[in-house]
Every structure is written in structure tokens, then in C-alpha cells.
Short mmCIF file of N, CA and C in Angstrom, two decimals:
data_model
loop_
_atom_site.label_atom_id
_atom_site.label_comp_id
_atom_site.label_asym_id
_atom_site.label_seq_id
_atom_site.Cartn_x
_atom_site.Cartn_y
_atom_site.Cartn_z
N UNK Y 1 2.88 -4.86 18.75
CA UNK Y 1 1.55 -4.47 18.27
C UNK Y 1 1.17 -3.10 18.79
N UNK Y 2 1.43 -2.83 20.08
CA UNK Y 2 0.99 -1.56 20.66
C UNK Y 2 1.58 -0.39 19.89
N UNK Y 3 2.89 -0.40 19.64
CA UNK Y 3 3.53 0.71 18.93
C UNK Y 3 2.94 0.89 17.54
N UNK Y 4 2.79 -0.21 16.81
CA UNK Y 4 2.25 -0.14 15.45
C UNK Y 4 0.82 0.38 15.47
N UNK Y 5 -0.01 -0.19 16.33
CA UNK Y 5 -1.40 0.25 16.43
C UNK Y 5 -1.52 1.69 16.88
N UNK Y 6 -0.68 2.09 17.80
CA UNK Y 6 -0.71 3.46 18.31
C UNK Y 6 -0.34 4.45 17.21
N UNK Y 7 0.69 4.15 16.44
CA UNK Y 7 1.07 5.02 15.32
C UNK Y 7 -0.06 5.13 14.30
N UNK Y 8 -0.66 4.01 13.95
CA UNK Y 8 -1.76 4.02 12.98
C UNK Y 8 -2.94 4.83 13.51
N UNK Y 9 -3.31 4.62 14.77
CA UNK Y 9 -4.43 5.37 15.35
C UNK Y 9 -4.16 6.87 15.32
N UNK Y 10 -2.96 7.26 15.72
CA UNK Y 10 -2.61 8.69 15.71
C UNK Y 10 -2.66 9.25 14.29
N UNK Y 11 -2.13 8.48 13.33
CA UNK Y 11 -2.12 8.94 11.94
C UNK Y 11 -3.55 9.12 11.42
N UNK Y 12 -4.39 8.13 11.66
CA UNK Y 12 -5.78 8.18 11.20
C UNK Y 12 -6.50 9.39 11.79
N UNK Y 13 -6.32 9.62 13.09
CA UNK Y 13 -7.00 10.75 13.72
C UNK Y 13 -6.47 12.08 13.20
N UNK Y 14 -5.15 12.21 13.04
CA UNK Y 14 -4.58 13.45 12.52
C UNK Y 14 -5.01 13.68 11.08
N UNK Y 15 -5.03 12.62 10.28
CA UNK Y 15 -5.48 12.73 8.88
C UNK Y 15 -6.94 13.19 8.84
N UNK Y 16 -7.79 12.56 9.65
CA UNK Y 16 -9.21 12.90 9.65
C UNK Y 16 -9.44 14.34 10.10
N UNK Y 17 -8.62 14.82 11.01
CA UNK Y 17 -8.75 16.21 11.50
C UNK Y 17 -7.98 17.19 10.63
N UNK Y 18 -7.34 16.68 9.57
CA UNK Y 18 -6.57 17.48 8.62
C UNK Y 18 -5.42 18.23 9.29
N UNK Y 19 -4.77 17.53 10.22
CA UNK Y 19 -3.63 18.08 10.95
C UNK Y 19 -2.34 17.64 10.26
N UNK Y 20 -1.95 18.35 9.23
CA UNK Y 20 -0.82 17.97 8.39
C UNK Y 20 0.47 17.83 9.19
N UNK Y 21 0.76 18.76 10.07
CA UNK Y 21 2.00 18.71 10.85
C UNK Y 21 2.05 17.44 11.72
N UNK Y 22 0.95 17.09 12.35
CA UNK Y 22 0.90 15.88 13.18
C UNK Y 22 1.11 14.63 12.33
N UNK Y 23 0.54 14.59 11.14
CA UNK Y 23 0.74 13.47 10.23
C UNK Y 23 2.22 13.37 9.88
N UNK Y 24 2.85 14.50 9.54
CA UNK Y 24 4.25 14.51 9.14
C UNK Y 24 5.18 14.00 10.24
N UNK Y 25 4.83 14.25 11.49
CA UNK Y 25 5.65 13.81 12.61
C UNK Y 25 5.64 12.29 12.77
N UNK Y 26 4.65 11.61 12.22
CA UNK Y 26 4.50 10.16 12.38
C UNK Y 26 5.10 9.36 11.24
N UNK Y 27 5.50 10.02 10.16
CA UNK Y 27 5.95 9.30 8.97
C UNK Y 27 7.44 9.46 8.73
N UNK Y 28 7.98 8.49 7.98
CA UNK Y 28 9.40 8.52 7.62
C UNK Y 28 9.63 9.53 6.50
N UNK Y 29 10.88 9.96 6.29
CA UNK Y 29 11.17 10.93 5.23
C UNK Y 29 10.79 10.42 3.83
N UNK Y 30 10.81 9.12 3.62
CA UNK Y 30 10.47 8.56 2.30
C UNK Y 30 9.03 8.04 2.24
N UNK Y 31 8.16 8.58 3.06
CA UNK Y 31 6.76 8.17 3.15
C UNK Y 31 6.06 8.26 1.80
N UNK Y 32 5.26 7.23 1.48
CA UNK Y 32 4.44 7.23 0.26
C UNK Y 32 3.01 6.83 0.62
N UNK Y 33 2.07 7.36 -0.15
CA UNK Y 33 0.66 7.04 0.07
C UNK Y 33 -0.13 7.20 -1.22
N UNK Y 34 -1.25 6.49 -1.29
CA UNK Y 34 -2.21 6.72 -2.35
C UNK Y 34 -3.57 7.10 -1.76
N UNK Y 35 -3.57 7.42 -0.48
CA UNK Y 35 -4.80 7.85 0.20
C UNK Y 35 -5.20 9.25 -0.28
N UNK Y 36 -4.23 10.12 -0.44
CA UNK Y 36 -4.47 11.43 -1.02
C UNK Y 36 -3.47 11.63 -2.14
N UNK Y 37 -3.79 12.52 -3.07
CA UNK Y 37 -2.98 12.69 -4.27
C UNK Y 37 -1.82 13.64 -4.05
N UNK Y 38 -1.79 14.72 -4.74
CA UNK Y 38 -0.62 15.61 -4.74
C UNK Y 38 -0.43 16.39 -3.45
N UNK Y 39 -1.50 16.73 -2.79
CA UNK Y 39 -1.36 17.52 -1.56
C UNK Y 39 -2.25 16.94 -0.47
N UNK Y 40 -1.88 17.20 0.75
CA UNK Y 40 -2.62 16.73 1.91
C UNK Y 40 -3.98 17.42 1.96
N UNK Y 41 -5.06 16.67 2.18
CA UNK Y 41 -6.39 17.30 2.27
C UNK Y 41 -6.44 18.34 3.39
N UNK Y 42 -6.98 19.48 3.10
CA UNK Y 42 -7.08 20.55 4.09
C UNK Y 42 -8.39 21.29 3.91
N UNK Y 43 -8.83 21.92 4.96
CA UNK Y 43 -10.04 22.74 4.89
C UNK Y 43 -11.22 21.98 4.35
N UNK Y 44 -11.87 22.56 3.36
CA UNK Y 44 -13.04 21.92 2.76
C UNK Y 44 -12.71 21.21 1.45
N UNK Y 45 -11.42 21.08 1.14
CA UNK Y 45 -11.01 20.42 -0.10
C UNK Y 45 -11.52 18.98 -0.15
N UNK Y 46 -11.36 18.26 0.93
CA UNK Y 46 -11.81 16.87 1.01
C UNK Y 46 -12.75 16.79 2.21
N UNK Y 47 -14.03 16.70 1.96
CA UNK Y 47 -15.01 16.74 3.05
C UNK Y 47 -15.30 15.38 3.66
N UNK Y 48 -14.64 14.32 3.22
CA UNK Y 48 -14.93 13.01 3.79
C UNK Y 48 -14.50 12.97 5.25
N UNK Y 49 -15.21 12.16 6.02
CA UNK Y 49 -14.94 12.03 7.45
C UNK Y 49 -14.92 10.56 7.81
N UNK Y 50 -13.92 10.15 8.57
CA UNK Y 50 -13.85 8.76 9.03
C UNK Y 50 -14.82 8.59 10.18
N UNK Y 51 -15.74 7.63 10.04
CA UNK Y 51 -16.74 7.40 11.08
C UNK Y 51 -16.47 6.12 11.87
N UNK Y 52 -15.61 5.25 11.34
CA UNK Y 52 -15.30 4.00 12.04
C UNK Y 52 -14.02 3.42 11.45
N UNK Y 53 -13.25 2.74 12.28
CA UNK Y 53 -12.09 2.01 11.78
C UNK Y 53 -11.76 0.88 12.75
N UNK Y 54 -11.17 -0.18 12.17
CA UNK Y 54 -10.87 -1.36 12.97
C UNK Y 54 -9.69 -2.10 12.34
N UNK Y 55 -8.73 -2.49 13.16
CA UNK Y 55 -7.60 -3.28 12.68
C UNK Y 55 -8.10 -4.65 12.23
N UNK Y 56 -7.59 -5.11 11.07
CA UNK Y 56 -8.04 -6.40 10.54
C UNK Y 56 -6.92 -7.39 10.31
N UNK Y 57 -5.67 -6.92 10.21
CA UNK Y 57 -4.54 -7.83 9.99
C UNK Y 57 -3.27 -7.18 10.50
N UNK Y 58 -2.36 -8.02 11.01
CA UNK Y 58 -1.12 -7.53 11.59
C UNK Y 58 0.03 -8.45 11.23
N UNK Y 59 1.18 -7.86 10.85
CA UNK Y 59 2.43 -8.61 10.69
C UNK Y 59 3.49 -7.85 11.49
N UNK Y 60 4.72 -8.28 11.42
CA UNK Y 60 5.79 -7.59 12.14
C UNK Y 60 6.05 -6.19 11.61
N UNK Y 61 5.73 -5.94 10.36
CA UNK Y 61 6.02 -4.64 9.75
C UNK Y 61 4.81 -3.92 9.15
N UNK Y 62 3.61 -4.47 9.35
CA UNK Y 62 2.43 -3.82 8.77
C UNK Y 62 1.18 -4.04 9.61
N UNK Y 63 0.22 -3.17 9.40
CA UNK Y 63 -1.09 -3.26 10.03
C UNK Y 63 -2.12 -2.85 8.98
N UNK Y 64 -3.14 -3.66 8.80
CA UNK Y 64 -4.22 -3.33 7.87
C UNK Y 64 -5.43 -2.91 8.69
N UNK Y 65 -6.03 -1.78 8.30
CA UNK Y 65 -7.15 -1.20 9.03
C UNK Y 65 -8.32 -1.01 8.07
N UNK Y 66 -9.50 -1.45 8.50
CA UNK Y 66 -10.74 -1.22 7.74
C UNK Y 66 -11.25 0.16 8.10
N UNK Y 67 -11.37 1.02 7.09
CA UNK Y 67 -11.76 2.42 7.28
C UNK Y 67 -13.16 2.61 6.69
N UNK Y 68 -14.03 3.27 7.45
CA UNK Y 68 -15.37 3.63 6.96
C UNK Y 68 -15.44 5.15 6.93
N UNK Y 69 -15.72 5.69 5.74
CA UNK Y 69 -15.80 7.14 5.58
C UNK Y 69 -17.16 7.58 5.09
N UNK Y 70 -17.62 8.68 5.64
CA UNK Y 70 -18.78 9.39 5.09
C UNK Y 70 -18.19 10.34 4.07
N UNK Y 71 -18.65 10.28 2.84
CA UNK Y 71 -18.03 11.04 1.75
C UNK Y 71 -18.82 12.28 1.40
N UNK Y 72 -18.27 13.08 0.50
CA UNK Y 72 -18.89 14.35 0.15
C UNK Y 72 -20.23 14.17 -0.54
N UNK Y 73 -21.04 15.18 -0.46
CA UNK Y 73 -22.37 15.16 -1.08
C UNK Y 73 -22.27 15.14 -2.60
N UNK Y 74 -21.10 15.49 -3.14
CA UNK Y 74 -20.93 15.51 -4.58
C UNK Y 74 -20.80 14.12 -5.17
N UNK Y 75 -20.50 13.13 -4.34
CA UNK Y 75 -20.32 11.76 -4.83
C UNK Y 75 -21.67 11.06 -4.95
N UNK Y 76 -21.70 9.99 -5.75
CA UNK Y 76 -22.93 9.25 -5.98
C UNK Y 76 -23.24 8.24 -4.88
N UNK Y 77 -22.43 8.17 -3.88
CA UNK Y 77 -22.62 7.23 -2.78
C UNK Y 77 -22.46 7.98 -1.47
N UNK Y 78 -22.86 7.37 -0.39
CA UNK Y 78 -22.81 8.04 0.90
C UNK Y 78 -21.70 7.54 1.80
N UNK Y 79 -21.35 6.27 1.69
CA UNK Y 79 -20.37 5.65 2.57
C UNK Y 79 -19.35 4.88 1.74
N UNK Y 80 -18.07 5.06 2.08
CA UNK Y 80 -17.01 4.30 1.41
C UNK Y 80 -16.28 3.49 2.47
N UNK Y 81 -16.13 2.19 2.21
CA UNK Y 81 -15.42 1.29 3.10
C UNK Y 81 -14.22 0.75 2.33
N UNK Y 82 -13.05 0.85 2.93
CA UNK Y 82 -11.86 0.28 2.29
C UNK Y 82 -10.84 -0.08 3.35
N UNK Y 83 -9.87 -0.87 2.95
CA UNK Y 83 -8.79 -1.24 3.86
C UNK Y 83 -7.55 -0.43 3.50
N UNK Y 84 -6.88 0.09 4.53
CA UNK Y 84 -5.63 0.81 4.38
C UNK Y 84 -4.53 -0.02 5.02
N UNK Y 85 -3.46 -0.23 4.30
CA UNK Y 85 -2.33 -0.98 4.84
C UNK Y 85 -1.22 -0.01 5.24
N UNK Y 86 -0.89 -0.02 6.52
CA UNK Y 86 0.19 0.78 7.07
C UNK Y 86 1.44 -0.09 7.12
N UNK Y 87 2.56 0.39 6.60
CA UNK Y 87 3.83 -0.31 6.75
C UNK Y 87 4.77 0.58 7.56
N UNK Y 88 5.67 -0.08 8.28
CA UNK Y 88 6.51 0.59 9.25
C UNK Y 88 7.97 0.33 9.01
N UNK Y 89 8.78 1.31 9.38
CA UNK Y 89 10.23 1.18 9.32
C UNK Y 89 10.82 2.10 10.38
N UNK Y 90 11.61 1.55 11.28
CA UNK Y 90 12.30 2.31 12.33
C UNK Y 90 11.35 3.21 13.12
N UNK Y 91 10.27 2.62 13.63
CA UNK Y 91 9.29 3.31 14.48
C UNK Y 91 8.60 4.50 13.82
N UNK Y 92 8.53 4.48 12.50
CA UNK Y 92 7.79 5.50 11.75
C UNK Y 92 6.94 4.78 10.70
N UNK Y 93 5.92 5.45 10.23
CA UNK Y 93 5.08 4.90 9.16
C UNK Y 93 5.78 5.21 7.83
N UNK Y 94 6.06 4.16 7.06
CA UNK Y 94 6.73 4.38 5.77
C UNK Y 94 5.75 4.45 4.61
N UNK Y 95 4.56 3.86 4.77
CA UNK Y 95 3.54 4.00 3.73
C UNK Y 95 2.15 3.71 4.28
N UNK Y 96 1.17 4.31 3.64
CA UNK Y 96 -0.25 4.01 3.88
C UNK Y 96 -0.86 3.91 2.50
N UNK Y 97 -1.35 2.71 2.17
CA UNK Y 97 -1.92 2.49 0.84
C UNK Y 97 -3.24 1.74 0.94
N UNK Y 98 -4.12 2.02 -0.01
CA UNK Y 98 -5.38 1.29 -0.10
C UNK Y 98 -5.09 -0.13 -0.56
N UNK Y 99 -5.64 -1.11 0.13
CA UNK Y 99 -5.49 -2.50 -0.28
C UNK Y 99 -6.28 -2.67 -1.58
N UNK Y 100 -5.63 -3.18 -2.63
CA UNK Y 100 -6.32 -3.34 -3.93
C UNK Y 100 -7.62 -4.14 -3.80
N UNK Y 101 -8.63 -3.70 -4.50
CA UNK Y 101 -9.95 -4.35 -4.55
C UNK Y 101 -10.67 -4.40 -3.20
N UNK Y 102 -10.31 -3.53 -2.28
CA UNK Y 102 -10.97 -3.54 -0.97
C UNK Y 102 -12.07 -2.49 -0.86
N UNK Y 103 -12.14 -1.56 -1.80
CA UNK Y 103 -13.10 -0.46 -1.70
C UNK Y 103 -14.51 -0.92 -2.04
N UNK Y 104 -15.45 -0.55 -1.15
CA UNK Y 104 -16.88 -0.85 -1.36
C UNK Y 104 -17.65 0.42 -1.06
N UNK Y 105 -18.76 0.59 -1.76
CA UNK Y 105 -19.61 1.76 -1.56
C UNK Y 105 -20.95 1.30 -1.02
N UNK Y 106 -21.41 1.98 0.04
CA UNK Y 106 -22.66 1.63 0.70
C UNK Y 106 -23.58 2.84 0.73
N UNK Y 107 -24.87 2.57 0.78
CA UNK Y 107 -25.84 3.65 0.96
C UNK Y 107 -25.99 4.02 2.44
N UNK Y 108 -25.71 3.04 3.31
CA UNK Y 108 -25.95 3.25 4.74
C UNK Y 108 -24.95 2.44 5.54
N UNK Y 109 -24.55 2.97 6.71
CA UNK Y 109 -23.66 2.26 7.61
C UNK Y 109 -24.07 2.58 9.04
N UNK Y 110 -24.14 1.56 9.89
CA UNK Y 110 -24.48 1.73 11.30
C UNK Y 110 -23.23 1.42 12.13
N UNK Y 111 -22.74 2.43 12.85
CA UNK Y 111 -21.59 2.24 13.73
C UNK Y 111 -22.05 1.42 14.93
N UNK Y 112 -23.16 1.84 15.53
CA UNK Y 112 -23.85 1.12 16.59
C UNK Y 112 -25.29 1.62 16.55
N UNK Y 113 -26.24 0.91 17.15
CA UNK Y 113 -27.64 1.32 17.07
C UNK Y 113 -27.83 2.79 17.47
N UNK Y 114 -28.40 3.54 16.58
CA UNK Y 114 -28.63 4.95 16.80
C UNK Y 114 -27.61 5.86 16.13
N UNK Y 115 -26.48 5.29 15.71
CA UNK Y 115 -25.45 6.07 15.01
C UNK Y 115 -25.37 5.55 13.58
N UNK Y 116 -26.21 6.13 12.71
CA UNK Y 116 -26.30 5.71 11.33
C UNK Y 116 -25.80 6.80 10.40
N UNK Y 117 -25.15 6.40 9.32
CA UNK Y 117 -24.68 7.34 8.30
C UNK Y 117 -25.20 6.87 6.97
N UNK Y 118 -25.47 7.81 6.08
CA UNK Y 118 -25.98 7.47 4.75
C UNK Y 118 -27.45 7.79 4.65
N UNK Y 119 -28.08 7.15 3.68
CA UNK Y 119 -29.49 7.43 3.39
C UNK Y 119 -30.37 6.85 4.47
#
């Protein structure tokens, strides 16, 4: 669990900070994802920010994490919650995909009292 969770945590933080090289170091050569499309988000291209995440399911080869993002002002919602499933192969992340039907949109999210996002 520690290795899997540690890889996922590092990947999430590097992705959120738009550190492409750090993300690449954590993934296998055949890595696939549907979290971002043709290119890795950089600069102001994707303004969403991860404000909270929590592991929700674990197997020998995968970890599912609930991700809470504050999204861009251009979207019709303020908070997006979805589950990302990380799969592993040979101590590297082989894929990160959105769990089907897990995406929810919220107007407001409280990480803890006093730390609120949204309207």
C-alpha cells in the first residue's frame, strides 16, 4: 500500500503543480490517461486546482482516489468531484483514468471549517 499510495500522491501533486517532468518520472512508457487530452496541462491552459483528495479503494494493482477540484471561472460550476483510478505495473503508474459515472459538480465544498471553495 505504501508504495502505491506514495506514487499516487506524488503524481497528484506533480500534476496539480503542472510539473510535467516529475509526472513523466512516475509513469511507465506505455502510460495512458483520460485526465488530460492531447497534451499535459501547463501554465494557464488548465486553471483547475486540486483542493482535496482521499484514497477510497485499494487492490494489489490499483488505487482509487476521490479528487476535488476548483475549476476555471469559464465553467458553469465551481467544484468538480470525481474518482481517479491509478493502476500500477512494475513500480510505475501505468494508467490514471476517471472512474465512469463518478463525476459530480458542486456549488460549494468545505475541506474543513473555514476552508471553503465555490459560491
